[in-house]
mmCIF file of C-alpha atoms and ligand atoms in Angstrom:
data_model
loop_
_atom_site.group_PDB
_atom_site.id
_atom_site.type_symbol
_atom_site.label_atom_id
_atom_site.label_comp_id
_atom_site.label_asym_id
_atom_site.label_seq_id
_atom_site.Cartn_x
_atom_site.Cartn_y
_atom_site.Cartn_z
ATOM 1 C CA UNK A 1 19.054 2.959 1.092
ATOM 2 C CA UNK A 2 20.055 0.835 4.366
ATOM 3 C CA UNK A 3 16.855 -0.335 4.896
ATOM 4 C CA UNK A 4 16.187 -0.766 1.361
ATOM 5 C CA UNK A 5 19.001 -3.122 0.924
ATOM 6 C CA UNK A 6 18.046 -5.109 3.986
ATOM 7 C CA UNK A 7 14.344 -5.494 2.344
ATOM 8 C CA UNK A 8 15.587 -7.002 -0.202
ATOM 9 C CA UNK A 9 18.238 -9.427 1.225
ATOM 10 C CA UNK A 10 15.309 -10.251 3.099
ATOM 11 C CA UNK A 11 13.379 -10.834 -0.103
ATOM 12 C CA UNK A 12 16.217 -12.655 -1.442
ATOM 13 C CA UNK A 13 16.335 -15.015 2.274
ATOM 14 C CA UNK A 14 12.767 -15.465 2.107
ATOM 15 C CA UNK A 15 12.386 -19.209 1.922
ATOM 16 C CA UNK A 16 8.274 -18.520 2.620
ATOM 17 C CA UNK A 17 8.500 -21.282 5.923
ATOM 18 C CA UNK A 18 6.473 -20.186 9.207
ATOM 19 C CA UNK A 19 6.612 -16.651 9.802
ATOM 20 C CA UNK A 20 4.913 -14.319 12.464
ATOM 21 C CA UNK A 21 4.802 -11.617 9.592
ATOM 22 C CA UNK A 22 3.709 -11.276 6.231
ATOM 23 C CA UNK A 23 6.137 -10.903 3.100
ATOM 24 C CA UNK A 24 4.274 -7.011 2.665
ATOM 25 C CA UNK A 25 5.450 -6.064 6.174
ATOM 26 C CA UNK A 26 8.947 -7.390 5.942
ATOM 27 C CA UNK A 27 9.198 -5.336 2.626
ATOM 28 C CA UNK A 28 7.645 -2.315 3.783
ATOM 29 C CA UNK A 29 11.285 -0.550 2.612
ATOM 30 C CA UNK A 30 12.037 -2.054 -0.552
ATOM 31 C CA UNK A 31 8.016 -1.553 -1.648
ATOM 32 C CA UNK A 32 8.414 1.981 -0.722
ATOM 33 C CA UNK A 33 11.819 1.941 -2.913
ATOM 34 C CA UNK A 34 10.066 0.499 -5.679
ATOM 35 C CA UNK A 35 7.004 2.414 -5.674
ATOM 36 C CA UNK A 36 9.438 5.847 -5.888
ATOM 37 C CA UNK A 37 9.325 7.925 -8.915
ATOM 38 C CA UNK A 38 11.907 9.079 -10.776
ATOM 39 C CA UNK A 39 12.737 11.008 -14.044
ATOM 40 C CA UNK A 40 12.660 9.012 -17.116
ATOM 41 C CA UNK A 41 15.603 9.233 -19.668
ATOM 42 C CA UNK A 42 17.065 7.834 -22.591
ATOM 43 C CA UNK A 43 18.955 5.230 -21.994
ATOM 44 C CA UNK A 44 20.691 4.682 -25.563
ATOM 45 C CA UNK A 45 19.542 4.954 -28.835
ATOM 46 C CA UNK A 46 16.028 4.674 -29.381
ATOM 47 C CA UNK A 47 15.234 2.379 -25.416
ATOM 48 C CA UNK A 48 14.387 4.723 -22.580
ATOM 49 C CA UNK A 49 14.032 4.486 -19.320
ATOM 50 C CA UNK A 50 10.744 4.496 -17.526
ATOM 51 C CA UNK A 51 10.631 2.736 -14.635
ATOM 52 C CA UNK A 52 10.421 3.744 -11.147
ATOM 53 C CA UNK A 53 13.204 4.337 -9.049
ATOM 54 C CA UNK A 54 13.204 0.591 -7.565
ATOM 55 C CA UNK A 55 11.893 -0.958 -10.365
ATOM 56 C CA UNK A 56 12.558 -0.901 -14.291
ATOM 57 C CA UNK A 57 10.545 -0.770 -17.093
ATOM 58 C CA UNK A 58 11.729 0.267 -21.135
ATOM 59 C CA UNK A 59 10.378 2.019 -23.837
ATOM 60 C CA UNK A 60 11.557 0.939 -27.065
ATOM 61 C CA UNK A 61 10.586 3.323 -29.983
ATOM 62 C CA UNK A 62 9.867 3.018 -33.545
ATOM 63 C CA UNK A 63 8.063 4.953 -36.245
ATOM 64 C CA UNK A 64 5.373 2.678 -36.160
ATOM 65 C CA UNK A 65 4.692 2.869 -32.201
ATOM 66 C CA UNK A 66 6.259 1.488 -29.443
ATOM 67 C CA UNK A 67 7.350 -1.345 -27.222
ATOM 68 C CA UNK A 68 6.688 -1.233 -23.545
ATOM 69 C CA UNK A 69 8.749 -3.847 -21.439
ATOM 70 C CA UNK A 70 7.549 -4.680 -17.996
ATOM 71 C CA UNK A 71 5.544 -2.837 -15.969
ATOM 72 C CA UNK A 72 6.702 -2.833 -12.627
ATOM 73 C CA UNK A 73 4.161 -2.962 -9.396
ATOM 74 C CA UNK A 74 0.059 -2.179 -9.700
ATOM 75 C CA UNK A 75 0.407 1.063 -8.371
ATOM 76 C CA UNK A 76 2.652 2.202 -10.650
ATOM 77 C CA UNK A 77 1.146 1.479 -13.841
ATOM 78 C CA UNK A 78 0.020 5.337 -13.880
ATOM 79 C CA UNK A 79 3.610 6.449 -13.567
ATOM 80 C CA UNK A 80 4.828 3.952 -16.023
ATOM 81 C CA UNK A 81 2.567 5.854 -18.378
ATOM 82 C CA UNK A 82 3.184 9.355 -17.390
ATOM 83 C CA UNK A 83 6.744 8.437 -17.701
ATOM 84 C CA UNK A 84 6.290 7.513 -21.472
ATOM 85 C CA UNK A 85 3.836 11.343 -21.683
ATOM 86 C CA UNK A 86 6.503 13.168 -20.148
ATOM 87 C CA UNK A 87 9.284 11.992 -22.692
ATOM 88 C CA UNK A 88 7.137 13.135 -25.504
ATOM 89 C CA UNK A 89 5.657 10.108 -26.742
ATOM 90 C CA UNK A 90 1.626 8.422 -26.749
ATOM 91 C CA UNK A 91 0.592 5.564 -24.364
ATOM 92 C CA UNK A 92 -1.741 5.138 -27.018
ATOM 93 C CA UNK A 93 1.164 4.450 -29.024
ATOM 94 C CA UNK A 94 2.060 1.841 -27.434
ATOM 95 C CA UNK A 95 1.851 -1.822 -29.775
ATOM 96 C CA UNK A 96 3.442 -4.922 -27.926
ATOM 97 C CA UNK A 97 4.364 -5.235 -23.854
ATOM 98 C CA UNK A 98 6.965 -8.029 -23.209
ATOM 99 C CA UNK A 99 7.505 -8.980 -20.151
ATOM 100 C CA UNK A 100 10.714 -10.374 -18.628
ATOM 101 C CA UNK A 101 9.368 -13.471 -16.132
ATOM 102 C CA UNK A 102 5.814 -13.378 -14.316
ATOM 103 C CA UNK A 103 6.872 -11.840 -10.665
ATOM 104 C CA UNK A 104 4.334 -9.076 -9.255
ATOM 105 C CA UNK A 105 7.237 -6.554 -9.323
ATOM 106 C CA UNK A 106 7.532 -6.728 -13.090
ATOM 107 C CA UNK A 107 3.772 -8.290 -14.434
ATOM 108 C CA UNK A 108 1.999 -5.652 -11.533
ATOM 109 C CA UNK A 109 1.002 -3.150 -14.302
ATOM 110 C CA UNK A 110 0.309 -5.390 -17.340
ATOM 111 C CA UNK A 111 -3.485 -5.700 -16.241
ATOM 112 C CA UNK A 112 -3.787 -1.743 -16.312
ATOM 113 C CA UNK A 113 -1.298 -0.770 -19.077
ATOM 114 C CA UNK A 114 -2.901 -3.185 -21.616
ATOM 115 C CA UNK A 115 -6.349 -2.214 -20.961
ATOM 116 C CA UNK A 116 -5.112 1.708 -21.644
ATOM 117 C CA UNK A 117 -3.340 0.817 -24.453
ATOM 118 C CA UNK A 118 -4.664 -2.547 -26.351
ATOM 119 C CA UNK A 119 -1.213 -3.300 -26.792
ATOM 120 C CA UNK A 120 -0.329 -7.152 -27.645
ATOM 121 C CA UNK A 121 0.925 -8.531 -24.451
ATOM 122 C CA UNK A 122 3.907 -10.924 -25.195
ATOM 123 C CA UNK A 123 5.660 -13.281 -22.669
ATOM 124 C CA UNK A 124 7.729 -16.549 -22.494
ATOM 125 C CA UNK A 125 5.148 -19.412 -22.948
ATOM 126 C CA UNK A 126 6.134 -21.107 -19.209
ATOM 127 C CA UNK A 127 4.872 -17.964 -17.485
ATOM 128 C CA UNK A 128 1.823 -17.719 -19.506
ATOM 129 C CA UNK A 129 0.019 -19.743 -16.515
ATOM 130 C CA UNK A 130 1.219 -17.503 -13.966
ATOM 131 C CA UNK A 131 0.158 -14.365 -15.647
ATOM 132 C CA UNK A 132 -3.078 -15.226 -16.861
ATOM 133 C CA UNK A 133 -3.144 -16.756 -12.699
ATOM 134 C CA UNK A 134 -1.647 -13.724 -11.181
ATOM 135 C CA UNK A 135 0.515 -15.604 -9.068
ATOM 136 C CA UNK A 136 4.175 -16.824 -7.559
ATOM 137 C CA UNK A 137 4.109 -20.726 -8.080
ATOM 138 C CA UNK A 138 4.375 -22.634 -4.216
ATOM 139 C CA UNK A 139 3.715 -19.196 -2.832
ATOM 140 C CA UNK A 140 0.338 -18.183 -1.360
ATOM 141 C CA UNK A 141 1.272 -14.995 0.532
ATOM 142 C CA UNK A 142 -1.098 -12.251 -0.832
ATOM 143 C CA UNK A 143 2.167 -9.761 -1.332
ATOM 144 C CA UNK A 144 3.293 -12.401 -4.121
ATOM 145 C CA UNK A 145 0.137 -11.883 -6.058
ATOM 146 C CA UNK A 146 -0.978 -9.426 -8.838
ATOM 147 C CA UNK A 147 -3.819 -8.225 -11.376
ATOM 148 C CA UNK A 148 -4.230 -11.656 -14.248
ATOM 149 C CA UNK A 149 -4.186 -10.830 -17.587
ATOM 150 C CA UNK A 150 -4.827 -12.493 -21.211
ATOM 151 C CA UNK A 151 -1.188 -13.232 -22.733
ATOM 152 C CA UNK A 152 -1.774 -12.655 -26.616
ATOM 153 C CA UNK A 153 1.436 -14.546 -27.427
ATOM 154 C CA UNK A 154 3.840 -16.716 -26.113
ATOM 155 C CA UNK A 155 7.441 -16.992 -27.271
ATOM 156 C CA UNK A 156 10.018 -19.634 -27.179
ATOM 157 C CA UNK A 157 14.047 -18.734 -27.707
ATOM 158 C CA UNK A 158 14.788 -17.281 -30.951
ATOM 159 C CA UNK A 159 11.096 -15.976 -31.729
ATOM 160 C CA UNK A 160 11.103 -12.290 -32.839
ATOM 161 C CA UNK A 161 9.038 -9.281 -32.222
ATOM 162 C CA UNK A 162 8.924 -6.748 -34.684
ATOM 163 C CA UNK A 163 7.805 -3.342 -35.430
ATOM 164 C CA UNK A 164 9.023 -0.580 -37.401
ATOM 165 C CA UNK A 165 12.616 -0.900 -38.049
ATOM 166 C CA UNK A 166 12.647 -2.938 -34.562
ATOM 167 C CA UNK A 167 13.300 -5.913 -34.189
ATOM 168 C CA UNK A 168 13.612 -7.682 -30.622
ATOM 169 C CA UNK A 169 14.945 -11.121 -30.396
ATOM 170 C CA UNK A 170 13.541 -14.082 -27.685
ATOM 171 C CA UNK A 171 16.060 -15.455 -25.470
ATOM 172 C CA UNK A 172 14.516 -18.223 -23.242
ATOM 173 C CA UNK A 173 16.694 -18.069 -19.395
ATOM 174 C CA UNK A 174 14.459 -20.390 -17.487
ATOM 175 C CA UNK A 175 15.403 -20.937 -13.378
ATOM 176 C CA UNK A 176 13.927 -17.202 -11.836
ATOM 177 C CA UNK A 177 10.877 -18.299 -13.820
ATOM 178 C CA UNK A 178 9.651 -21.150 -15.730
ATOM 179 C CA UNK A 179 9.157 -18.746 -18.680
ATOM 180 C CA UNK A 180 11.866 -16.301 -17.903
ATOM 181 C CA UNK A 181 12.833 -14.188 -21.212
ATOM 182 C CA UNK A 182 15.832 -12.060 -22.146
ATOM 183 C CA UNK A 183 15.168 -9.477 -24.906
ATOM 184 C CA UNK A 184 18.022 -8.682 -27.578
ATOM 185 C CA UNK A 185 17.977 -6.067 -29.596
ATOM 186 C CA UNK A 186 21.151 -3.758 -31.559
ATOM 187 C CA UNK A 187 20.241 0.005 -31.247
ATOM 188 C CA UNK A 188 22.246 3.161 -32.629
ATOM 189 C CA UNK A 189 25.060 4.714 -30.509
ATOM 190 C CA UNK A 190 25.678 8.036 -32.662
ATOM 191 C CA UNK A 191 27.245 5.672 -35.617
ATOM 192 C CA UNK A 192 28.081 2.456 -34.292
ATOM 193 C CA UNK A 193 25.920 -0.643 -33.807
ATOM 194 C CA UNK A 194 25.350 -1.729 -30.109
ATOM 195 C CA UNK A 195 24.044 -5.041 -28.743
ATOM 196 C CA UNK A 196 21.667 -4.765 -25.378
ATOM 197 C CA UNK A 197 20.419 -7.373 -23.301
ATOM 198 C CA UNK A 198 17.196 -6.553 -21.118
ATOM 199 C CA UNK A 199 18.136 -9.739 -18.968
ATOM 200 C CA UNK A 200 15.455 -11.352 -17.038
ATOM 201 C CA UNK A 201 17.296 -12.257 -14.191
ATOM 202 C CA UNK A 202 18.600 -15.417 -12.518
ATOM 203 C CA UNK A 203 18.872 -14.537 -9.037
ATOM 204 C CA UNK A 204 17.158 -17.476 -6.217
ATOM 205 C CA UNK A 205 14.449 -15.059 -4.554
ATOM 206 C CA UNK A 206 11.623 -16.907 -3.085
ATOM 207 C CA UNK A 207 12.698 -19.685 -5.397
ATOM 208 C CA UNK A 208 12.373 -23.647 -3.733
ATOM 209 C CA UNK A 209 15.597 -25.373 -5.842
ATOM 210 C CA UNK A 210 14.953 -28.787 -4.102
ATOM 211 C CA UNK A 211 12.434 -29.992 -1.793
ATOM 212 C CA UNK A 212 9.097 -29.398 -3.695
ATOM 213 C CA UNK A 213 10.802 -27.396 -5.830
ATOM 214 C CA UNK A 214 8.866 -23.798 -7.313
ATOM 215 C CA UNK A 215 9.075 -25.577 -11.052
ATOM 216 C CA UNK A 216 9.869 -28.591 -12.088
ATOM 217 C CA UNK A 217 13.602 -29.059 -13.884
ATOM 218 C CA UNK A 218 14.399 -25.335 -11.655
ATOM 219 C CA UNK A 219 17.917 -26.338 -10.698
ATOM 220 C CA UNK A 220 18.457 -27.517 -14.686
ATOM 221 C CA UNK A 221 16.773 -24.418 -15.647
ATOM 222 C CA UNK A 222 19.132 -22.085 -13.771
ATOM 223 C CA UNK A 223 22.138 -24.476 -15.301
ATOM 224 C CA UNK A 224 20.628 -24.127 -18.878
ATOM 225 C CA UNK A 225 20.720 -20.450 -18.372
ATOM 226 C CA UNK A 226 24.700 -19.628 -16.570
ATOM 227 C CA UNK A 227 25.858 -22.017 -19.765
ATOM 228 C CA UNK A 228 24.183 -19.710 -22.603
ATOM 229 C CA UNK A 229 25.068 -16.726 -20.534
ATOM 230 C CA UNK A 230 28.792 -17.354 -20.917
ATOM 231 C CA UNK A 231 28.719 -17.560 -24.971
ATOM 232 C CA UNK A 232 26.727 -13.742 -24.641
ATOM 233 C CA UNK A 233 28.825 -10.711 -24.572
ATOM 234 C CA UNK A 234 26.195 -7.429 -25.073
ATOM 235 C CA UNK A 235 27.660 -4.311 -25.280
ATOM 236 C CA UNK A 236 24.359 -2.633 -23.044
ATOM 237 C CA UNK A 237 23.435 -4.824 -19.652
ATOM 238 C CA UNK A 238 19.536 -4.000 -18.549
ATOM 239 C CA UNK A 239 17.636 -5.612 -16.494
ATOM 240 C CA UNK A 240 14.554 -5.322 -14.262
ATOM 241 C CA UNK A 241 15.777 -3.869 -10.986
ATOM 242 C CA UNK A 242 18.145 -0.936 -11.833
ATOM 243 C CA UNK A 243 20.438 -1.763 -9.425
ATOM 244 C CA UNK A 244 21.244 -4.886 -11.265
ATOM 245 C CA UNK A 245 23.503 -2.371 -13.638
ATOM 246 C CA UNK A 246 24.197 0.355 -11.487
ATOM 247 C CA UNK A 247 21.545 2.554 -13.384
ATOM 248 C CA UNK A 248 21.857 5.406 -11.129
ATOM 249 C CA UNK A 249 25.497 5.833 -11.444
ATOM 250 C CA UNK A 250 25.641 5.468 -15.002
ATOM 251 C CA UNK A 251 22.245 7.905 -15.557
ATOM 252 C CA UNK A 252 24.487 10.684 -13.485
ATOM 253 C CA UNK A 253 27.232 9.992 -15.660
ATOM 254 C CA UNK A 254 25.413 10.603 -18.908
ATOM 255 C CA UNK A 255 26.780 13.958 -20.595
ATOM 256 C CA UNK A 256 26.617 15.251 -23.935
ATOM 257 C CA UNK A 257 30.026 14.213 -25.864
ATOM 258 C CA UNK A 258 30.718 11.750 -23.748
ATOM 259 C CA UNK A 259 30.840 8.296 -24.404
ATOM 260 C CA UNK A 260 27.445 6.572 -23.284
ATOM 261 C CA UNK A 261 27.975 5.278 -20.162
ATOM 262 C CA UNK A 262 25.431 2.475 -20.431
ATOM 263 C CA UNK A 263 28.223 0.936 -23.151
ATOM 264 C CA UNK A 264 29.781 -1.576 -20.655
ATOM 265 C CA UNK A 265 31.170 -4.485 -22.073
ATOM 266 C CA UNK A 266 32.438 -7.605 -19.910
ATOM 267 C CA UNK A 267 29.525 -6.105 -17.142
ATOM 268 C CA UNK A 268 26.856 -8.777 -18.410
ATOM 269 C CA UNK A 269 29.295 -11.859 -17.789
ATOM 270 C CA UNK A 270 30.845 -10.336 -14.558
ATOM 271 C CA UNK A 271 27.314 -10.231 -13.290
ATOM 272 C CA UNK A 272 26.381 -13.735 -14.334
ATOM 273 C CA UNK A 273 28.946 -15.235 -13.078
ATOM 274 C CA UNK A 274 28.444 -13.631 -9.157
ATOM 275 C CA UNK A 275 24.431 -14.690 -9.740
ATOM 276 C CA UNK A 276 25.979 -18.372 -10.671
ATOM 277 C CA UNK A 277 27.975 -18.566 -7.365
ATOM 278 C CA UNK A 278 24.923 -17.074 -5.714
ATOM 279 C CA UNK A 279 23.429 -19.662 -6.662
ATOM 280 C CA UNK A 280 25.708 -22.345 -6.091
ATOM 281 C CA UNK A 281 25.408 -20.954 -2.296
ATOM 282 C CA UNK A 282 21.569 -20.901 -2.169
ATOM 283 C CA UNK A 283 21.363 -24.853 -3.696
ATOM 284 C CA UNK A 284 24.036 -25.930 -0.932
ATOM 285 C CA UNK A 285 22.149 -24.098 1.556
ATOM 286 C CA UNK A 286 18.861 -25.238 0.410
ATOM 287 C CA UNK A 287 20.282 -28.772 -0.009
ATOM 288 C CA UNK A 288 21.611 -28.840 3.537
ATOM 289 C CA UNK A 289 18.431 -28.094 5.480
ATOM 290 C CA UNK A 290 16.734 -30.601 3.116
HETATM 291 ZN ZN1 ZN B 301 11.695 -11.825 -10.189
#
């Protein structure tokens, strides 16, 4: 886990300047991390789990098929779907893939899953580009690269995907990417009603804020997105790295009569709010050595 954490500060250092080694070899941990299996489970309701152990990816069910959202790495696109087998349920089944922003640790699988499935392939229309490309914008390092695919439809904040009884709301949270897209949706906890987010993410990454920036507006973007985060209180924080949410520890803590443990008020905000002064950090940082 030591050396998984230090791949991924170094992912999150990475500023993509001169460097003796590529970005593959410096994450030879995290990759390996992300590339782990691990059980799938139901998260709450009618969303499950199945992701890899590094990297997330969600079923949402409905009587009329499913909704698959990311897809972590390439590789993993066959445990993505043997994930969705071994909780009972048809990859064939399978309707609409969203996608959370256009980063090869989340868009890796599209290519594959969409040709097994013919699913729809939805995404926020700034990151159409890059996933029809298959690419990190200002980056060139091969590691930052994954298989293009058609987007079917794009989606700007407020735009809805249904199916079933299902209905998943746009949220557009531009800065990690142009495009960068929270899903909402309210799901069943035994009776009550519960909000989740499935929160893109707004951490810096390989992201240039300043000096030929990664997107144009980026440092307004991230702005746009801390100020509508502060006016959203979901009851369910998910995101695409489980560790973003502490889905290990809650997963161990799941028990039959107990309250959910995924129900976590206040944990969405708390999190925003470190990313924002993360951020603030990065901008000085990157500011300074303009
Ligand atoms: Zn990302």
């Amino acid at each position: 886990m030591k050396a998984v954490l230090a791949g991924l500060a170094i992912l999150l250092a990475f500023t993509g300047g001169a460097r003796a080694q590529t970005l593959k070899d410096l994450l030879k941990d995290t990759l390996i991390f992300w590339n782990k299996p691990t059980e799938p489970f139901k998260i709450i309701g009618n969303i499950y789990y199945v992701g890899t152990a590094g990297l997330a990816s969600y079923l949402v069910t409905t009587s009329q098929g499913h909704i698959l959202i990311d897809t972590a790495m390439p590789e993993t696109a066959l445990q993505i779907e043997g994930n969705v087998q071994k909780l009972g349920f048809r990859v064939s089944d399978i309707k609409y893939i969203l996608n959370t922003h256009a980063h090869m640790d989340h868009t890796g699988g599209l290519a594959q899953i969409k040709r097994d499935t013919g699913a729809t392939l939805i995404s926020g229309e700034k990151d159409r580009p890059l996933i029809e490309g298959g690419y990190y914008p200002g980056n060139d390092d091969e590691m930052t690269k994954f298989p293009p695919v058609k987007v079917d439809r794009v989606v700007h904040d407020g735009d809805k995907v249904s199916l079933g009884e299902v209905t998943i709301t746009a949220n557009s949270t531009p800065g990690h990417s142009p495009g960068c897209t929270s899903w909402g949706l309210t799901v069943k906890d035994g009776t009550a009603d519960r909000s989740v987010l499935i929160f893109c993410s707004a951490t810096v990454a390989l992201n240039r804020l300043v000096k030929n920036p990664t997107h144009e507006g980026i440092v307004g973007d991230y702005r746009k997105t801390f100020a509508w985060s502060k006016n959203v209180h979901p009851d369910v924080l998910l995101a695409p790295h489980p560790e973003m949410y502490d889905m290990p520890g809650k997963r161990a803590k799941i028990a039959d009569g107990a309250a959910n443990p995924f129900v976590r008020p206040g944990e969405f905000n708390a999190f925003v709010d470190q990313l924002e002064k993360d951020f603030d950090v990065a901008l000085a940082k990157q500011t300074a050595a303009k």
